[in-house]
Short mmCIF file of C-alpha atoms in Angstrom, two decimals:
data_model
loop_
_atom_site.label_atom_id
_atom_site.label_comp_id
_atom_site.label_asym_id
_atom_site.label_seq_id
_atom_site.Cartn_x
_atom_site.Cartn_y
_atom_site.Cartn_z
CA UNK A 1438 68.46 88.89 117.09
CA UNK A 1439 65.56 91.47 116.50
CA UNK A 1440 65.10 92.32 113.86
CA UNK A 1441 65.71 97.10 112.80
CA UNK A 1442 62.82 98.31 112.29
CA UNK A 1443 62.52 100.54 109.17
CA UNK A 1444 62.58 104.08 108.75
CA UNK A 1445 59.25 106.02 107.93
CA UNK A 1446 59.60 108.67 105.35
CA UNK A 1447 56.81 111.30 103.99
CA UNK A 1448 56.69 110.72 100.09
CA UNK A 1449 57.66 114.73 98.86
CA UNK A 1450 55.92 116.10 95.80
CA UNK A 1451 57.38 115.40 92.57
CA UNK A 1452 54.69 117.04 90.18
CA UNK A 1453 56.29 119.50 87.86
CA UNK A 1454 60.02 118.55 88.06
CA UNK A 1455 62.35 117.55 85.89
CA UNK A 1456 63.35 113.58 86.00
CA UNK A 1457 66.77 114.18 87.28
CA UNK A 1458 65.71 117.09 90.05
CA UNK A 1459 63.14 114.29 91.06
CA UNK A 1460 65.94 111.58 91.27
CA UNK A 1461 67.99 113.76 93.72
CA UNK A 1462 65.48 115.53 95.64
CA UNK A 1463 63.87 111.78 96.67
CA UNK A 1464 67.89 110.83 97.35
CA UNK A 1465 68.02 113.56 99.61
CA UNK A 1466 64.89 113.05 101.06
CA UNK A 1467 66.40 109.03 101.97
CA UNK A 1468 64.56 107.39 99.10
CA UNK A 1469 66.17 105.42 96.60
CA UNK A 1470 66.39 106.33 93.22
CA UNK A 1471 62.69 106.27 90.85
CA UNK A 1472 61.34 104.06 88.52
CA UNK A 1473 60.94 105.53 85.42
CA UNK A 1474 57.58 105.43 83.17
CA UNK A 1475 58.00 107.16 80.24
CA UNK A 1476 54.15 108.77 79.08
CA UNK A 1477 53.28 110.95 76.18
CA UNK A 1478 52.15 114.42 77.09
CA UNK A 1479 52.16 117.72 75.50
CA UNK A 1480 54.32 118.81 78.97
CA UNK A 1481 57.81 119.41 78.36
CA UNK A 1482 59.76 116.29 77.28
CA UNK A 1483 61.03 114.72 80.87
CA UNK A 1484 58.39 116.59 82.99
CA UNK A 1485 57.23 114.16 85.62
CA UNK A 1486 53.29 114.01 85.32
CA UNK A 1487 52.80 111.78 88.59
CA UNK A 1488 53.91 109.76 91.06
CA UNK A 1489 53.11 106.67 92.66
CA UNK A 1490 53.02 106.09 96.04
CA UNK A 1491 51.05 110.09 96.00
CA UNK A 1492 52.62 112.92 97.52
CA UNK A 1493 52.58 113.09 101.61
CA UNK A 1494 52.07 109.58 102.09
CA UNK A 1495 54.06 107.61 104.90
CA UNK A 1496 55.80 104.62 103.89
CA UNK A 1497 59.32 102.40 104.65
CA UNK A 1498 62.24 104.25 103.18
CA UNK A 1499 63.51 101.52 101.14
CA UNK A 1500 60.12 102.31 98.85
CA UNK A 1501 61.18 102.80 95.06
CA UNK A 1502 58.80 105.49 93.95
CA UNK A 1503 57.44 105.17 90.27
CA UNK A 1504 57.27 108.63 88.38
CA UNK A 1505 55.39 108.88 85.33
CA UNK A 1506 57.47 111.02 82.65
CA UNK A 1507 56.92 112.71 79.37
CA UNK A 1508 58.38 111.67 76.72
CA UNK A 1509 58.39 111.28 73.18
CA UNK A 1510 57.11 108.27 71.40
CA UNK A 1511 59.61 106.65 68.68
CA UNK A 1512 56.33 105.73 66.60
CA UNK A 1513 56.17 109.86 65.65
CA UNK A 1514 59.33 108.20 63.55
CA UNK A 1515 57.48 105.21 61.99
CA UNK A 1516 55.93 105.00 58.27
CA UNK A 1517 52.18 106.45 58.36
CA UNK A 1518 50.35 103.02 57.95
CA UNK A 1519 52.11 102.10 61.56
CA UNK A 1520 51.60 105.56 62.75
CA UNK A 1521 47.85 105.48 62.08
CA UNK A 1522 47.05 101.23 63.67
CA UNK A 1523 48.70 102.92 66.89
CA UNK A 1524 46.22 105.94 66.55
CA UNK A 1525 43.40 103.51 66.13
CA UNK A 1526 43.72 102.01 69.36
CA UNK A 1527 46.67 99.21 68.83
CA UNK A 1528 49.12 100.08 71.71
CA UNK A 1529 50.80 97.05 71.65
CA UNK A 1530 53.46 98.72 69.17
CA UNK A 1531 53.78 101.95 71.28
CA UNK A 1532 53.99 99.97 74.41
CA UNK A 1533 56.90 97.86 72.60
CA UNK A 1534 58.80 100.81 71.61
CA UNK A 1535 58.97 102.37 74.44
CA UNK A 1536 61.54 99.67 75.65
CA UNK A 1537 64.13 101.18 72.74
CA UNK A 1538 63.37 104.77 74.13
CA UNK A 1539 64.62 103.58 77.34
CA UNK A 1540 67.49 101.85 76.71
CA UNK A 1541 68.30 105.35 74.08
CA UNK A 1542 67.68 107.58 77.27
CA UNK A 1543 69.90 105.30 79.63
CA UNK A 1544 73.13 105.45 76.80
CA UNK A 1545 72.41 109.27 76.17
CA UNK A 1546 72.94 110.07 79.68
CA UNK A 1547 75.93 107.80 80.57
CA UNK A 1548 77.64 109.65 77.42
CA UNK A 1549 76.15 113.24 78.74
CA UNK A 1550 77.56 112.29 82.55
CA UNK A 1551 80.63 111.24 80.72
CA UNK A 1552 82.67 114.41 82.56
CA UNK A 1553 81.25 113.89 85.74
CA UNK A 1554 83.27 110.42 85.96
CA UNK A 1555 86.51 112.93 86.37
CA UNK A 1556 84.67 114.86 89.43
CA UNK A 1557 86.48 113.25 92.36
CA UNK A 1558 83.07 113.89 94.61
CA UNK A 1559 80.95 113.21 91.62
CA UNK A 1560 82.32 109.64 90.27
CA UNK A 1561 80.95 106.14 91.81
CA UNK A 1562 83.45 104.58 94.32
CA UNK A 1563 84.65 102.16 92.17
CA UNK A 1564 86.16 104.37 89.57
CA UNK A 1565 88.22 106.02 92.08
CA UNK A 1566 91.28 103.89 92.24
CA UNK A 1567 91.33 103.84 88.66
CA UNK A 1568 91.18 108.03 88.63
CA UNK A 1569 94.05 107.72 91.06
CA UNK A 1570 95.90 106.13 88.45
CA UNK A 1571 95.51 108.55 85.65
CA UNK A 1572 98.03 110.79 88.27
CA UNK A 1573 100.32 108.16 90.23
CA UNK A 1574 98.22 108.54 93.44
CA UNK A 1575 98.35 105.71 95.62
CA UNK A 1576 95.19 105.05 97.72
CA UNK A 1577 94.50 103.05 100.35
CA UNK A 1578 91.29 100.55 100.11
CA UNK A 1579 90.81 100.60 103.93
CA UNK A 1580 90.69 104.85 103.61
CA UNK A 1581 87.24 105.81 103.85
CA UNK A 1582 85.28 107.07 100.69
CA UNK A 1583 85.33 111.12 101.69
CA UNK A 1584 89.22 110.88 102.42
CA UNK A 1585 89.67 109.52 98.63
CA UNK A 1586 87.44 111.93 97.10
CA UNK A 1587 89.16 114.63 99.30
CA UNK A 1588 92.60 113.80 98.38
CA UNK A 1589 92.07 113.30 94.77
CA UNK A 1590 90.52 116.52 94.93
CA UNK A 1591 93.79 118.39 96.66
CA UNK A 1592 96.18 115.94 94.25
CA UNK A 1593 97.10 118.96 92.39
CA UNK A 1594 98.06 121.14 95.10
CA UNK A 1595 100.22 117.96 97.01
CA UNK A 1596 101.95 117.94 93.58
CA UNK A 1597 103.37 121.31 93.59
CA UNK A 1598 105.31 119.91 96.57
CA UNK A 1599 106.43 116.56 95.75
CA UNK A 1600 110.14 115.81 95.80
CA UNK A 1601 110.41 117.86 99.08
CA UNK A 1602 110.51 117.48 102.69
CA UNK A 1603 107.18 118.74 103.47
CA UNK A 1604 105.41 116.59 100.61
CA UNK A 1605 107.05 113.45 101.66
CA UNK A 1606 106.17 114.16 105.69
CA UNK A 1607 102.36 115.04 104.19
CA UNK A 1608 101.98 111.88 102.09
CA UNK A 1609 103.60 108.99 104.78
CA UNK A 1610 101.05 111.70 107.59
CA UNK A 1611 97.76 111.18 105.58
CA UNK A 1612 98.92 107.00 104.83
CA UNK A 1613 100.29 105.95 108.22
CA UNK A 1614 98.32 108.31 110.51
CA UNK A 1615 101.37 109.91 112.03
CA UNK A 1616 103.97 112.56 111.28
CA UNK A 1617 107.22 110.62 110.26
CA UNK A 1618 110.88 112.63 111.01
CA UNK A 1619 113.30 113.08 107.93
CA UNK A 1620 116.57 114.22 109.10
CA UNK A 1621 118.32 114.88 105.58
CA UNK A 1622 122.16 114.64 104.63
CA UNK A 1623 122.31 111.53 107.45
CA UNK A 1624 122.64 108.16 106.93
CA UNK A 1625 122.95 105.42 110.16
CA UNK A 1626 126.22 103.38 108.60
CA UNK A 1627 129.37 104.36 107.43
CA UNK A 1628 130.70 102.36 105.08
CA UNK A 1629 131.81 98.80 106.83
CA UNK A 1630 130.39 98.20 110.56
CA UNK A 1631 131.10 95.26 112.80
CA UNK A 1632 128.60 94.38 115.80
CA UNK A 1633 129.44 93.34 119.29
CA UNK A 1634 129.23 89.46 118.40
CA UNK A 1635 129.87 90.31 114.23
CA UNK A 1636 126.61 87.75 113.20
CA UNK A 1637 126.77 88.30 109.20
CA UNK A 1638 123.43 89.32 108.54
CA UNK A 1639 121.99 90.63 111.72
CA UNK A 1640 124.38 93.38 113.53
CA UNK A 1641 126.92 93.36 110.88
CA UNK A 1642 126.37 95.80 108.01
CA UNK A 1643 128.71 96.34 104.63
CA UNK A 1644 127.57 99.55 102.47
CA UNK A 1645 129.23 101.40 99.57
CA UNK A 1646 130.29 104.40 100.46
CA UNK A 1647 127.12 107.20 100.70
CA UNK A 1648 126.71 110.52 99.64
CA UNK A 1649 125.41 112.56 102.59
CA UNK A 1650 123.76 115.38 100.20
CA UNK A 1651 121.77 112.95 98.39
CA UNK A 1652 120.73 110.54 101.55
CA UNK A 1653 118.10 110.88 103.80
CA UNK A 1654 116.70 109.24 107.01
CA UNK A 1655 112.84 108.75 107.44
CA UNK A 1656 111.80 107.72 110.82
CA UNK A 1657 108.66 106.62 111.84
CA UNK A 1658 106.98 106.83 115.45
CA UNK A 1659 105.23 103.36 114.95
CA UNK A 1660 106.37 99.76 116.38
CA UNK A 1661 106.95 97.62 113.50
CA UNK A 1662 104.53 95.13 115.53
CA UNK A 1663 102.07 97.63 114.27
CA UNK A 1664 102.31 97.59 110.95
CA UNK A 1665 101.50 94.61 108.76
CA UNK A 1666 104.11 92.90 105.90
CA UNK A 1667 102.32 95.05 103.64
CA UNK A 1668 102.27 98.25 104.99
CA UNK A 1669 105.61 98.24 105.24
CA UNK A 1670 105.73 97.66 101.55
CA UNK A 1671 103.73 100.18 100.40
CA UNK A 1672 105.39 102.72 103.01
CA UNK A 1673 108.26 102.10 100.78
CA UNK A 1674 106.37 102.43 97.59
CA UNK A 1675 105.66 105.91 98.38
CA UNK A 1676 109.10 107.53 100.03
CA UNK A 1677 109.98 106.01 96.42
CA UNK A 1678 107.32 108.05 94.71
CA UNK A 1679 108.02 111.23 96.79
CA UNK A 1680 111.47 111.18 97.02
CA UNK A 1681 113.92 112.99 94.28
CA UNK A 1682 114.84 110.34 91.79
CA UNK A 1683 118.92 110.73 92.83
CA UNK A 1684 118.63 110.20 96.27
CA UNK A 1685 118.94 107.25 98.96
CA UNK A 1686 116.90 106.32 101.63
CA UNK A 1687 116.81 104.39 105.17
CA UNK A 1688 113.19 103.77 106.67
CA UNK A 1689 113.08 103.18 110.65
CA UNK A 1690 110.67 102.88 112.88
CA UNK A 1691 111.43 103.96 117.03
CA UNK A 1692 114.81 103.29 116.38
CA UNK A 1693 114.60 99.61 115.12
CA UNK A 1694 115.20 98.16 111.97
CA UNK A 1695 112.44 95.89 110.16
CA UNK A 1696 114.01 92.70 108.52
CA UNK A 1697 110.94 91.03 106.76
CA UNK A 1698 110.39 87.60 106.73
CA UNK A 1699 109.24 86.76 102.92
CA UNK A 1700 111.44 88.65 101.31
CA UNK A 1701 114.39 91.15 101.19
CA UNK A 1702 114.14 94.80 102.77
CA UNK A 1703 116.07 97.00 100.52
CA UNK A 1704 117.09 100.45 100.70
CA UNK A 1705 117.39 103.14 97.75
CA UNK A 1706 115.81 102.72 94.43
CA UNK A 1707 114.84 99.57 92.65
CA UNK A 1708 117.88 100.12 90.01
CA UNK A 1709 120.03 100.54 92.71
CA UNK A 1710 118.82 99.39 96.16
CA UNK A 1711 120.94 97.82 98.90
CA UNK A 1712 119.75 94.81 100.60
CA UNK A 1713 119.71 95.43 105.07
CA UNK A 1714 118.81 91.71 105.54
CA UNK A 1715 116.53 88.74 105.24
CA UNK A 1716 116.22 87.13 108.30
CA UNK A 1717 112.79 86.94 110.67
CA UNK A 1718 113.64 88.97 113.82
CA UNK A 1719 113.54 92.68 114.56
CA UNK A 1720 117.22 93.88 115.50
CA UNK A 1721 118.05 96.59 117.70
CA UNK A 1722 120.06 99.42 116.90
CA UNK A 1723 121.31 100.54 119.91
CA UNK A 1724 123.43 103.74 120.86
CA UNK A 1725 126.89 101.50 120.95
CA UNK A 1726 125.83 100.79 117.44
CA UNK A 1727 125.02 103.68 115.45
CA UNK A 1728 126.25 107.08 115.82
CA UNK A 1729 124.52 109.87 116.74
CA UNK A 1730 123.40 111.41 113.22
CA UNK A 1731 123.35 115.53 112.46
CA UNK A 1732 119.78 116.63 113.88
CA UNK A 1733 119.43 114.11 116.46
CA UNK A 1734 118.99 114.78 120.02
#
């Protein structure tokens, strides 16, 4: 396989700026971040001095540029007698110190960039999920990392319509891909039903009486075959989020209804769910078997 050949950047001038406008102006300009050398100066404290590789030069892009910074020295803070063996020439103890002003500098500025970590498009990637958390918003891992940021960004507006029939259609739209159907006050048995051949468990269905204004239908343009175990799951996990906490629900997809293999499919809330069936197949409902519901062509 050959093997890419790298990318060939200009080195941009860095003279002047400040240590963090140097970071992302070389991140912008496809470097990676700087190496820091911290330098005493009378310039203003975190005024880059130089640069190595120079200004204008070509190299790879993968080059970590060194910047030389001012900075001030921690042995300004020592006991005269020290102060005065580093004036004389002994920069061993200057040179040693400067390792605590680095490691001060690096915990000063995760505390200052403390409030960027609750920026949705200014924390790292892996703080997201745990963001989502802080407000009950379910992300997807496979989602790319602009349709996170975007979403946690919009959470507040998609929370001024939770509970309703456009928030649920807008949260299964942005999970699954597609626009689901709810057809409220429906649901697709009536109490007891008997199939054509009456196999408990498969077309045979017994259910508690439901009440219509507090049931809904959500159907699903998708093939079951195109959905994983898992998917289904957490399709479920968020009409249960959504939904208002006193309602029922029955999830379909084209018309068919999903019995999973591992475990029971259940209907409803998790205080009060119904179980549809535990077998391994994927039964039809067909016309002789549910009645047409209110809404339904």
């Amino acid at each position: 396989m050959r093997e890419q050949t790298k990318r060939k950047l200009s080195v941009p001038d860095l003279e002047g700026l400040q240590v963090s406008d140097a970071s992302v102006f070389l991140t912008l300009n496809g470097f990676p971040r700087p190496e820091v050398v911290y330098e005493e100066s009378y310039e203003p404290v975190l005024t880059v001095l130089g640069q190595d590789p120079p200004k204008g030069q070509i190299v790879d892009s993968d080059t970590i540029v060194t910047i030389r910074v001012s900075q001030r020295s921690f042995c300004e803070f020592l006991p005269g007698i020290y102060r005065a063996s580093v004036y004389e020439g002994h920069t061993h103890l200057r040179d040693f110190l400067w390792i605590f002003r680095h490691i001060y500098d690096g915990i000063s500025k995760t505390v200052d960039n403390i409030p960027s970590l609750f920026r949705p498009y200014d924390t790292p990637e892996d703080f997201l999920p745990w963001l989502a958390s802080w407000i009950a918003f379910v992300l997807d891992e496979s989602w790319p990392e602009e349709k996170k940021r975007y979403l946690l960004r919009r959470a507040v507006d998609y929370y001024r319509i939770r509970g309703t029939v456009k928030g649920l259609k807008l949260f299964l739209s942005i999970f699954v891909g597609v626009e689901p159907e709810i057809i409220e006050n429906a649901w697709p048995f009536h109490g007891f039903q008997i199939g054509v051949h009456s196999t408990m468990d498969f077309d045979s269905v017994i259910f508690p009486v439901v009440n219509l204004s507090h049931a809904f239908i959500v159907d699903i343009p998708l093939d079951p075959d195109e959905l994983s175990e898992q998917m289904i799951v957490k399709i479920h996990e968020i009409i249960r989020a959504e939904k208002p906490a006193h309602s029922m629900y029955y999830l379909r997809f084209k018309g068919k209804r999903v019995m999973l293999s591992e475990f029971q499919l259940l209907v409803g809330d998790e205080d009060s769910a119904y179980v549809i069936g535990s077998g391994e197949e994927i039964v039809e409902l067909g016309e002789a078997e549910v009645e047409r519901l209110p809404g339904e062509e």
